[in-house]
Structures are given as structure tokens and as C-alpha cells.
Amino acid sequence: LHHEPPSERTVFKSQMAAVGCLLLLLTLLGLVVLLVLGAVLDPTGTRGGRAEQVGFLLKDDAFQSGSRALSQDGARQLKQIAGRIRDVRVPIVVATTSNAALDEGRRSEIHSQLEQQGIQVTPGRIVIDTPPAAWVQTLLGIARIAWIAPLVVFLILQGLILATRGKPGPGTTRVD
């Protein structure tokens, strides 16, 4: 075994190695937690989440305020939906509001708009459902950053240590 006499440099190297190992362990545990969070909170497990993934979710902003009529963005989105409806097996989801009659009117409006374009919609293909909660995506985004940030900071600090290595003074030699 090689024995190195204790010095400030060897203590520092030992501490940095220990911190590096700890951060690697915490990163691994964070990855497991992130995978569990992703599996539990995955918004694609709902009709609204699957519809949002493929662009088949018509949120409140796709309609004129308090009305069943489509806004310009909503009409554009419905045109895109109409072009893909035969290829995508996800229901068209109208996001719920606090007014059930308005929700049903919006669903009927979507159905009639598609029929005007010559698209036959099977019963049950246009549904009213809750959209995925925005906080879920925010939470998963924060969790992703929290998972990797400590390791990135540690690696940047390691790079700074290498970048700020001192030059040996006169009459001294550099020992690595």
C-alpha cells in the first residue's frame, strides 16, 4: 500500500472524493425518486393528457370567452385535428369549465364543425374531460432540475479547481 503523509492537499483530495461519491449516490437516489414521481403523476395516463400530447385537447382559450364559438386559434387547431383524426386514435377532448351546459354546447359545436368538413365522427370520440393540471408539469420540471443540479455544480467546481491550479514558485517543484 502506498502511504501518503497527511497534508492539506491530501485531506482536500479525500474530502472532494467523498463529496463526489455522495453526490453520485444522491443523483442515483434522485433519479429513482424522479422515475417514481413521473410514473405516479404522468399526465398521459388520462384522456386529457393523451389528447394534449397529440394536440387533440381544446382548452378554454380555443373558444371565445364564455361562448361555444371557436376562436381563431381554436379554428386553426380544429383544422389540424381534422387533418389527423383518421390517423390518431385519441378522443378529441373539450376541457371542462364550471358551466356544464357550455361544455356540452362546445362539444356539439366541435361535432358540427367536423361534420361540415365532411368528417364523420363516431359517437364518444368527442368528450368533455378535465385537462392535465399545469402544476404537474411544473413539478416534474423542477424535479428534473433538482435531480441533476448538484452534480453539475460539483463538476463545475472541479473544473474551477483545475483552472486555478497555481504555478510552482522559484526553487519549488510541483507535486501531483
CSV table of C-alpha atoms in Angstrom, one decimal:
chain,number,residue,atom,x,y,z
A,1,LEU,CA,0.0,0.0,0.0
A,2,HIS,CA,1.1,3.5,-0.8
A,3,HIS,CA,1.0,5.8,2.2
A,4,GLU,CA,1.0,9.5,1.7
A,5,PRO,CA,1.8,11.7,4.7
A,6,PRO,CA,-1.2,13.8,5.7
A,7,SER,CA,-1.2,17.3,4.3
A,8,GLU,CA,-3.7,19.9,3.5
A,9,ARG,CA,-3.7,18.7,-0.2
A,10,THR,CA,-4.4,15.1,0.7
A,11,VAL,CA,-7.1,16.0,3.1
A,12,PHE,CA,-8.7,18.2,0.5
A,13,LYS,CA,-8.5,15.4,-2.2
A,14,SER,CA,-10.1,13.0,0.3
A,15,GLN,CA,-12.9,15.3,1.1
A,16,MET,CA,-13.6,16.1,-2.6
A,17,ALA,CA,-13.6,12.4,-3.4
A,18,ALA,CA,-16.1,11.8,-0.5
A,19,VAL,CA,-18.3,14.7,-1.7
A,20,GLY,CA,-18.2,13.4,-5.2
A,21,CYS,CA,-19.3,9.9,-4.2
A,22,LEU,CA,-22.1,11.3,-2.0
A,23,LEU,CA,-23.3,13.4,-4.9
A,24,LEU,CA,-23.3,10.4,-7.3
A,25,LEU,CA,-25.3,8.5,-4.7
A,26,LEU,CA,-27.8,11.3,-4.2
A,27,THR,CA,-28.1,11.7,-8.0
A,28,LEU,CA,-28.9,8.0,-8.3
A,29,LEU,CA,-31.5,8.2,-5.5
A,30,GLY,CA,-32.9,11.4,-7.1
A,31,LEU,CA,-33.3,9.5,-10.4
A,32,VAL,CA,-35.3,6.8,-8.6
A,33,VAL,CA,-37.5,9.4,-7.0
A,34,LEU,CA,-37.9,11.2,-10.3
A,35,LEU,CA,-38.9,8.0,-12.0
A,36,VAL,CA,-41.5,7.2,-9.3
A,37,LEU,CA,-42.9,10.8,-9.5
A,38,GLY,CA,-43.1,10.5,-13.2
A,39,ALA,CA,-44.9,7.2,-13.1
A,40,VAL,CA,-47.4,8.5,-10.4
A,41,LEU,CA,-48.0,11.9,-11.8
A,42,ASP,CA,-47.8,11.1,-15.5
A,43,PRO,CA,-50.4,13.3,-17.3
A,44,THR,CA,-50.5,11.0,-20.3
A,45,GLY,CA,-52.4,8.4,-18.2
A,46,THR,CA,-55.6,10.4,-18.6
A,47,ARG,CA,-57.7,11.1,-21.6
A,48,GLY,CA,-57.0,14.8,-21.3
A,49,GLY,CA,-53.2,14.1,-21.0
A,50,ARG,CA,-53.2,11.9,-24.1
A,51,ALA,CA,-55.2,14.4,-26.1
A,52,GLU,CA,-52.9,17.2,-25.1
A,53,GLN,CA,-49.8,15.1,-26.2
A,54,VAL,CA,-51.2,14.8,-29.7
A,55,GLY,CA,-52.9,18.2,-30.0
A,56,PHE,CA,-56.5,17.0,-29.6
A,57,LEU,CA,-57.2,19.0,-26.4
A,58,LEU,CA,-59.3,22.0,-26.9
A,59,LYS,CA,-58.8,24.2,-23.9
A,60,ASP,CA,-60.8,27.3,-22.8
A,61,ASP,CA,-58.7,29.6,-25.0
A,62,ALA,CA,-59.7,27.7,-28.1
A,63,PHE,CA,-63.2,29.2,-27.7
A,64,GLN,CA,-64.4,32.7,-27.5
A,65,SER,CA,-64.8,33.8,-23.9
A,66,GLY,CA,-68.0,32.4,-22.3
A,67,SER,CA,-69.1,31.1,-25.7
A,68,ARG,CA,-69.3,27.9,-27.7
A,69,ALA,CA,-67.9,29.5,-30.8
A,70,LEU,CA,-64.3,28.8,-31.7
A,71,SER,CA,-61.7,31.5,-31.5
A,72,GLN,CA,-59.2,31.9,-34.4
A,73,ASP,CA,-56.7,29.7,-32.6
A,74,GLY,CA,-59.4,27.2,-31.9
A,75,ALA,CA,-60.4,27.1,-35.6
A,76,ARG,CA,-56.8,26.6,-36.6
A,77,GLN,CA,-56.4,23.8,-34.0
A,78,LEU,CA,-59.6,22.1,-35.2
A,79,LYS,CA,-58.4,22.2,-38.8
A,80,GLN,CA,-55.2,20.4,-37.7
A,81,ILE,CA,-57.3,17.9,-35.8
A,82,ALA,CA,-59.5,17.3,-38.8
A,83,GLY,CA,-56.4,16.5,-40.9
A,84,ARG,CA,-55.2,13.9,-38.4
A,85,ILE,CA,-58.4,12.5,-37.0
A,86,ARG,CA,-58.3,9.3,-39.1
A,87,ASP,CA,-54.7,8.5,-38.2
A,88,VAL,CA,-54.8,9.3,-34.4
A,89,ARG,CA,-56.9,7.0,-32.1
A,90,VAL,CA,-57.2,9.5,-29.3
A,91,PRO,CA,-60.5,11.2,-28.5
A,92,ILE,CA,-61.0,14.9,-29.0
A,93,VAL,CA,-61.2,16.4,-25.6
A,94,VAL,CA,-63.1,19.6,-24.8
A,95,ALA,CA,-61.7,21.0,-21.5
A,96,THR,CA,-64.3,21.3,-18.7
A,97,THR,CA,-65.4,24.6,-17.3
A,98,SER,CA,-67.7,25.3,-14.3
A,99,ASN,CA,-70.7,25.5,-16.7
A,100,ALA,CA,-71.8,22.0,-17.9
A,101,ALA,CA,-74.3,23.5,-20.4
A,102,LEU,CA,-71.4,25.5,-22.0
A,103,ASP,CA,-69.2,22.4,-22.1
A,104,GLU,CA,-71.9,20.4,-23.9
A,105,GLY,CA,-72.5,23.2,-26.3
A,106,ARG,CA,-68.8,23.4,-27.1
A,107,ARG,CA,-68.7,19.6,-27.7
A,108,SER,CA,-71.7,19.9,-30.0
A,109,GLU,CA,-70.0,22.8,-31.9
A,110,ILE,CA,-66.9,20.7,-32.5
A,111,HIS,CA,-69.0,17.8,-33.7
A,112,SER,CA,-71.0,20.1,-36.1
A,113,GLN,CA,-67.8,21.8,-37.4
A,114,LEU,CA,-66.2,18.4,-38.2
A,115,GLU,CA,-69.4,17.3,-39.9
A,116,GLN,CA,-69.4,20.5,-42.0
A,117,GLN,CA,-65.9,19.5,-43.2
A,118,GLY,CA,-67.2,16.1,-44.2
A,119,ILE,CA,-65.7,14.2,-41.3
A,120,GLN,CA,-67.9,11.5,-39.7
A,121,VAL,CA,-67.1,11.4,-36.0
A,122,THR,CA,-68.0,8.2,-34.2
A,123,PRO,CA,-70.1,8.6,-31.0
A,124,GLY,CA,-67.9,9.1,-28.0
A,125,ARG,CA,-65.0,10.4,-30.0
A,126,ILE,CA,-65.5,14.0,-28.8
A,127,VAL,CA,-65.6,14.0,-25.0
A,128,ILE,CA,-65.6,16.5,-22.2
A,129,ASP,CA,-62.8,16.0,-19.7
A,130,THR,CA,-60.5,17.8,-17.3
A,131,PRO,CA,-57.2,18.9,-18.8
A,132,PRO,CA,-54.0,17.8,-17.1
A,133,ALA,CA,-53.0,20.1,-14.2
A,134,ALA,CA,-50.3,22.6,-15.1
A,135,TRP,CA,-48.7,22.2,-11.7
A,136,VAL,CA,-47.8,18.6,-12.5
A,137,GLN,CA,-45.6,19.6,-15.5
A,138,THR,CA,-44.1,22.3,-13.4
A,139,LEU,CA,-43.3,19.9,-10.5
A,140,LEU,CA,-41.7,17.4,-12.8
A,141,GLY,CA,-39.6,20.2,-14.4
A,142,ILE,CA,-38.4,21.4,-11.0
A,143,ALA,CA,-37.7,17.8,-10.0
A,144,ARG,CA,-35.6,17.3,-13.2
A,145,ILE,CA,-33.5,20.4,-12.4
A,146,ALA,CA,-33.2,19.4,-8.7
A,147,TRP,CA,-32.1,16.0,-9.7
A,148,ILE,CA,-29.1,17.0,-11.8
A,149,ALA,CA,-28.2,20.5,-10.5
A,150,PRO,CA,-26.0,19.4,-7.5
A,151,LEU,CA,-23.9,17.1,-9.7
A,152,VAL,CA,-23.5,19.8,-12.4
A,153,VAL,CA,-22.4,22.3,-9.7
A,154,PHE,CA,-19.9,19.8,-8.3
A,155,LEU,CA,-18.4,19.2,-11.8
A,156,ILE,CA,-18.1,22.9,-12.5
A,157,LEU,CA,-16.3,23.4,-9.2
A,158,GLN,CA,-14.0,20.5,-10.1
A,159,GLY,CA,-13.3,22.3,-13.4
A,160,LEU,CA,-12.5,25.5,-11.5
A,161,ILE,CA,-10.0,23.7,-9.3
A,162,LEU,CA,-8.2,22.5,-12.4
A,163,ALA,CA,-8.4,26.0,-14.0
A,164,THR,CA,-7.0,27.8,-10.9
A,165,ARG,CA,-4.0,25.5,-10.2
A,166,GLY,CA,-1.1,27.6,-9.0
A,167,LYS,CA,2.3,27.6,-10.7
A,168,PRO,CA,5.2,26.4,-8.6
A,169,GLY,CA,7.3,29.2,-7.1
A,170,PRO,CA,11.1,29.6,-7.6
A,171,GLY,CA,13.0,26.8,-6.0
A,172,THR,CA,9.9,24.5,-5.6
A,173,THR,CA,8.7,21.6,-7.6
A,174,ARG,CA,5.2,20.8,-8.4
A,175,VAL,CA,4.0,17.5,-6.9
A,176,ASP,CA,0.8,16.0,-8.1
